[in-house]
Amino acid sequence: MGRILAIDYGNKRVGLAVTDPLCLIASPLETVHSKDLLAYVKAYHQREPLRAVVVGMPRTLLNEPTDVTSAVVGLLRTLRRELPELPIHELDERFTSRMAHATMLAGGLGQKARRDKATVDRISATLILQSFLESPLMREV
C-alpha cells in the first residue's frame, strides 16, 4: 500500500497533494514549477511509494478544453510512460480554484494569503484528491 498523489497542473506552477498511508485523508503537499514536476514525482515515489496518481483535467463549464488541457494530456502521456507501474487517473477539476478560494476564506486566511497562487494550487490539488477518494474510481486503486 502506498499513498495517492494528486496534481493540479498549470503552465507555471503545479499544486500537489497526497494522502496519508491509509489513503483516507488528502493533504496539501507542495507547489513546484511545471518543468520540475516529473523529477519531483519520481523522487517522491522513490522516498514514499505511491499507489496511484490523480491528475486534474481542466475543462470549461461547457465541458470544452481549456488552454491548459493539451499540456495536461501531454503530462498524462509522460507519466504513463515514465511510471508504468502506477495507475494514472484523470479527474474533472472544474470549480477547484473557486472552491479553493472559498475554503481559504472559510478557514480565516487573510487577503494576502488568499492571493498567493501557490497556496491556491496546493488547495486545489487537495480538493481534486478528496474528490477522487470519494469517487467510484477509488475502488479501482
PDB file of C-alpha atoms in Angstrom:
ATOM      1  CA  MET A   1       0.000   0.000   0.000  1.00  0.00           C
ATOM      2  CA  GLY A   2       1.200   3.465  -0.848  1.00  0.00           C
ATOM      3  CA  ARG A   3      -0.037   6.997  -0.913  1.00  0.00           C
ATOM      4  CA  ILE A   4      -2.042   8.627  -3.695  1.00  0.00           C
ATOM      5  CA  LEU A   5      -0.622  11.800  -5.226  1.00  0.00           C
ATOM      6  CA  ALA A   6      -2.807  14.464  -6.861  1.00  0.00           C
ATOM      7  CA  ILE A   7      -1.623  17.014  -9.404  1.00  0.00           C
ATOM      8  CA  ASP A   8      -3.251  20.357 -10.216  1.00  0.00           C
ATOM      9  CA  TYR A   9      -1.258  21.271 -13.332  1.00  0.00           C
ATOM     10  CA  GLY A  10      -0.624  24.788 -14.520  1.00  0.00           C
ATOM     11  CA  ASN A  11       1.758  26.108 -17.163  1.00  0.00           C
ATOM     12  CA  LYS A  12       3.932  27.778 -14.500  1.00  0.00           C
ATOM     13  CA  ARG A  13       3.107  26.128 -11.179  1.00  0.00           C
ATOM     14  CA  VAL A  14       1.825  22.724 -10.192  1.00  0.00           C
ATOM     15  CA  GLY A  15      -0.041  22.128  -6.950  1.00  0.00           C
ATOM     16  CA  LEU A  16       0.461  18.736  -5.317  1.00  0.00           C
ATOM     17  CA  ALA A  17      -1.471  16.921  -2.625  1.00  0.00           C
ATOM     18  CA  VAL A  18      -1.033  13.498  -1.084  1.00  0.00           C
ATOM     19  CA  THR A  19      -2.963  11.067   1.082  1.00  0.00           C
ATOM     20  CA  ASP A  20      -1.904   9.562   4.357  1.00  0.00           C
ATOM     21  CA  PRO A  21      -0.534   5.977   4.120  1.00  0.00           C
ATOM     22  CA  LEU A  22      -4.032   4.529   4.604  1.00  0.00           C
ATOM     23  CA  CYS A  23      -5.420   6.705   1.776  1.00  0.00           C
ATOM     24  CA  LEU A  24      -8.107   8.235   3.958  1.00  0.00           C
ATOM     25  CA  ILE A  25      -7.112  11.911   4.227  1.00  0.00           C
ATOM     26  CA  ALA A  26      -5.967  14.327   1.497  1.00  0.00           C
ATOM     27  CA  SER A  27      -3.416  16.969   2.496  1.00  0.00           C
ATOM     28  CA  PRO A  28      -1.582  19.712   0.582  1.00  0.00           C
ATOM     29  CA  LEU A  29       1.995  18.744  -0.213  1.00  0.00           C
ATOM     30  CA  GLU A  30       3.942  21.229  -2.315  1.00  0.00           C
ATOM     31  CA  THR A  31       3.902  23.649  -5.223  1.00  0.00           C
ATOM     32  CA  VAL A  32       6.591  23.047  -7.842  1.00  0.00           C
ATOM     33  CA  HIS A  33       7.500  24.635 -11.162  1.00  0.00           C
ATOM     34  CA  SER A  34       5.914  22.744 -14.050  1.00  0.00           C
ATOM     35  CA  LYS A  35       9.312  21.947 -15.619  1.00  0.00           C
ATOM     36  CA  ASP A  36      10.407  20.256 -12.367  1.00  0.00           C
ATOM     37  CA  LEU A  37       7.265  18.167 -11.940  1.00  0.00           C
ATOM     38  CA  LEU A  38       8.373  14.839 -13.410  1.00  0.00           C
ATOM     39  CA  ALA A  39      11.656  14.795 -11.469  1.00  0.00           C
ATOM     40  CA  TYR A  40       9.774  15.712  -8.278  1.00  0.00           C
ATOM     41  CA  VAL A  41       7.180  12.953  -8.727  1.00  0.00           C
ATOM     42  CA  LYS A  42       9.852  10.336  -9.472  1.00  0.00           C
ATOM     43  CA  ALA A  43      11.920  11.375  -6.432  1.00  0.00           C
ATOM     44  CA  TYR A  44       8.818  11.383  -4.216  1.00  0.00           C
ATOM     45  CA  HIS A  45       7.861   7.912  -5.482  1.00  0.00           C
ATOM     46  CA  GLN A  46      11.339   6.677  -4.516  1.00  0.00           C
ATOM     47  CA  ARG A  47      11.001   8.091  -0.964  1.00  0.00           C
ATOM     48  CA  GLU A  48       7.317   7.301  -0.431  1.00  0.00           C
ATOM     49  CA  PRO A  49       5.998   4.560  -2.723  1.00  0.00           C
ATOM     50  CA  LEU A  50       2.855   5.718  -4.485  1.00  0.00           C
ATOM     51  CA  ARG A  51      -0.262   3.638  -5.037  1.00  0.00           C
ATOM     52  CA  ALA A  52      -1.653   5.892  -7.805  1.00  0.00           C
ATOM     53  CA  VAL A  53      -1.524   9.373  -9.291  1.00  0.00           C
ATOM     54  CA  VAL A  54      -4.569  11.568  -9.951  1.00  0.00           C
ATOM     55  CA  VAL A  55      -4.307  14.459 -12.396  1.00  0.00           C
ATOM     56  CA  GLY A  56      -6.913  17.215 -12.583  1.00  0.00           C
ATOM     57  CA  MET A  57      -8.263  17.589 -16.130  1.00  0.00           C
ATOM     58  CA  PRO A  58      -9.130  21.221 -16.862  1.00  0.00           C
ATOM     59  CA  ARG A  59     -12.396  21.774 -18.751  1.00  0.00           C
ATOM     60  CA  THR A  60     -14.650  24.792 -19.245  1.00  0.00           C
ATOM     61  CA  LEU A  61     -18.189  24.988 -17.899  1.00  0.00           C
ATOM     62  CA  LEU A  62     -19.351  23.734 -21.306  1.00  0.00           C
ATOM     63  CA  ASN A  63     -17.020  20.707 -20.965  1.00  0.00           C
ATOM     64  CA  GLU A  64     -14.657  22.030 -23.630  1.00  0.00           C
ATOM     65  CA  PRO A  65     -10.843  22.015 -23.444  1.00  0.00           C
ATOM     66  CA  THR A  66      -9.077  24.987 -21.855  1.00  0.00           C
ATOM     67  CA  ASP A  67      -5.730  26.484 -22.822  1.00  0.00           C
ATOM     68  CA  VAL A  68      -4.037  24.074 -20.376  1.00  0.00           C
ATOM     69  CA  THR A  69      -5.864  20.885 -21.404  1.00  0.00           C
ATOM     70  CA  SER A  70      -3.388  19.891 -24.126  1.00  0.00           C
ATOM     71  CA  ALA A  71      -0.464  20.282 -21.686  1.00  0.00           C
ATOM     72  CA  VAL A  72      -2.273  18.042 -19.176  1.00  0.00           C
ATOM     73  CA  VAL A  73      -2.888  15.418 -21.873  1.00  0.00           C
ATOM     74  CA  GLY A  74       0.861  15.503 -22.597  1.00  0.00           C
ATOM     75  CA  LEU A  75       1.593  15.180 -18.888  1.00  0.00           C
ATOM     76  CA  LEU A  76      -0.682  12.128 -18.621  1.00  0.00           C
ATOM     77  CA  ARG A  77       1.124  10.519 -21.550  1.00  0.00           C
ATOM     78  CA  THR A  78       4.531  11.238 -19.969  1.00  0.00           C
ATOM     79  CA  LEU A  79       3.500   9.950 -16.537  1.00  0.00           C
ATOM     80  CA  ARG A  80       2.129   6.732 -18.024  1.00  0.00           C
ATOM     81  CA  ARG A  81       5.349   6.214 -19.970  1.00  0.00           C
ATOM     82  CA  GLU A  82       7.747   7.103 -17.128  1.00  0.00           C
ATOM     83  CA  LEU A  83       5.825   5.403 -14.304  1.00  0.00           C
ATOM     84  CA  PRO A  84       4.226   2.349 -15.969  1.00  0.00           C
ATOM     85  CA  GLU A  85       3.785   0.565 -12.643  1.00  0.00           C
ATOM     86  CA  LEU A  86       1.398   3.238 -11.341  1.00  0.00           C
ATOM     87  CA  PRO A  87      -2.250   3.708 -12.239  1.00  0.00           C
ATOM     88  CA  ILE A  88      -2.645   7.269 -13.558  1.00  0.00           C
ATOM     89  CA  HIS A  89      -6.181   8.644 -13.258  1.00  0.00           C
ATOM     90  CA  GLU A  90      -7.663  11.876 -14.535  1.00  0.00           C
ATOM     91  CA  LEU A  91     -10.428  13.731 -12.737  1.00  0.00           C
ATOM     92  CA  ASP A  92     -12.539  16.711 -13.772  1.00  0.00           C
ATOM     93  CA  GLU A  93     -11.172  19.744 -11.977  1.00  0.00           C
ATOM     94  CA  ARG A  94     -13.847  22.321 -12.814  1.00  0.00           C
ATOM     95  CA  PHE A  95     -14.524  24.681  -9.921  1.00  0.00           C
ATOM     96  CA  THR A  96     -11.496  23.587  -7.848  1.00  0.00           C
ATOM     97  CA  SER A  97      -9.871  27.041  -7.916  1.00  0.00           C
ATOM     98  CA  ARG A  98     -13.141  28.687  -6.913  1.00  0.00           C
ATOM     99  CA  MET A  99     -13.642  26.083  -4.171  1.00  0.00           C
ATOM    100  CA  ALA A 100     -10.047  26.620  -3.013  1.00  0.00           C
ATOM    101  CA  HIS A 101     -10.684  30.360  -2.612  1.00  0.00           C
ATOM    102  CA  ALA A 102     -13.908  29.642  -0.697  1.00  0.00           C
ATOM    103  CA  THR A 103     -12.065  27.153   1.543  1.00  0.00           C
ATOM    104  CA  MET A 104      -9.344  29.690   2.277  1.00  0.00           C
ATOM    105  CA  LEU A 105     -11.926  32.350   3.107  1.00  0.00           C
ATOM    106  CA  ALA A 106     -13.864  29.975   5.349  1.00  0.00           C
ATOM    107  CA  GLY A 107     -10.607  28.963   7.024  1.00  0.00           C
ATOM    108  CA  GLY A 108      -9.936  32.554   8.011  1.00  0.00           C
ATOM    109  CA  LEU A 109      -6.920  33.159   5.770  1.00  0.00           C
ATOM    110  CA  GLY A 110      -6.180  36.816   5.234  1.00  0.00           C
ATOM    111  CA  GLN A 111      -6.434  38.588   1.905  1.00  0.00           C
ATOM    112  CA  LYS A 112      -2.673  38.408   1.287  1.00  0.00           C
ATOM    113  CA  ALA A 113      -2.599  34.634   1.832  1.00  0.00           C
ATOM    114  CA  ARG A 114      -5.639  34.162  -0.427  1.00  0.00           C
ATOM    115  CA  ARG A 115      -3.799  35.951  -3.250  1.00  0.00           C
ATOM    116  CA  ASP A 116      -0.869  33.508  -3.029  1.00  0.00           C
ATOM    117  CA  LYS A 117      -1.371  31.390  -6.152  1.00  0.00           C
ATOM    118  CA  ALA A 118       0.910  28.634  -4.840  1.00  0.00           C
ATOM    119  CA  THR A 119      -1.419  28.169  -1.869  1.00  0.00           C
ATOM    120  CA  VAL A 120      -4.441  28.105  -4.183  1.00  0.00           C
ATOM    121  CA  ASP A 121      -2.720  25.437  -6.322  1.00  0.00           C
ATOM    122  CA  ARG A 122      -1.982  23.208  -3.302  1.00  0.00           C
ATOM    123  CA  ILE A 123      -5.530  23.515  -2.008  1.00  0.00           C
ATOM    124  CA  SER A 124      -6.919  22.824  -5.497  1.00  0.00           C
ATOM    125  CA  ALA A 125      -4.811  19.647  -5.674  1.00  0.00           C
ATOM    126  CA  THR A 126      -6.147  18.657  -2.260  1.00  0.00           C
ATOM    127  CA  LEU A 127      -9.732  19.164  -3.460  1.00  0.00           C
ATOM    128  CA  ILE A 128      -9.025  17.056  -6.574  1.00  0.00           C
ATOM    129  CA  LEU A 129      -7.598  14.310  -4.367  1.00  0.00           C
ATOM    130  CA  GLN A 130     -10.512  14.441  -1.918  1.00  0.00           C
ATOM    131  CA  SER A 131     -12.968  14.174  -4.836  1.00  0.00           C
ATOM    132  CA  PHE A 132     -11.054  11.144  -6.104  1.00  0.00           C
ATOM    133  CA  LEU A 133     -11.137   9.500  -2.663  1.00  0.00           C
ATOM    134  CA  GLU A 134     -14.919   9.907  -2.604  1.00  0.00           C
ATOM    135  CA  SER A 135     -15.420   8.709  -6.193  1.00  0.00           C
ATOM    136  CA  PRO A 136     -16.108   5.220  -7.545  1.00  0.00           C
ATOM    137  CA  LEU A 137     -12.653   5.374  -9.195  1.00  0.00           C
ATOM    138  CA  MET A 138     -11.137   4.849  -5.740  1.00  0.00           C
ATOM    139  CA  ARG A 139     -12.371   1.247  -5.776  1.00  0.00           C
ATOM    140  CA  GLU A 140     -10.066   0.549  -8.728  1.00  0.00           C
ATOM    141  CA  VAL A 141      -6.947   1.565  -6.800  1.00  0.00           C
TER     142      VAL A 141
END
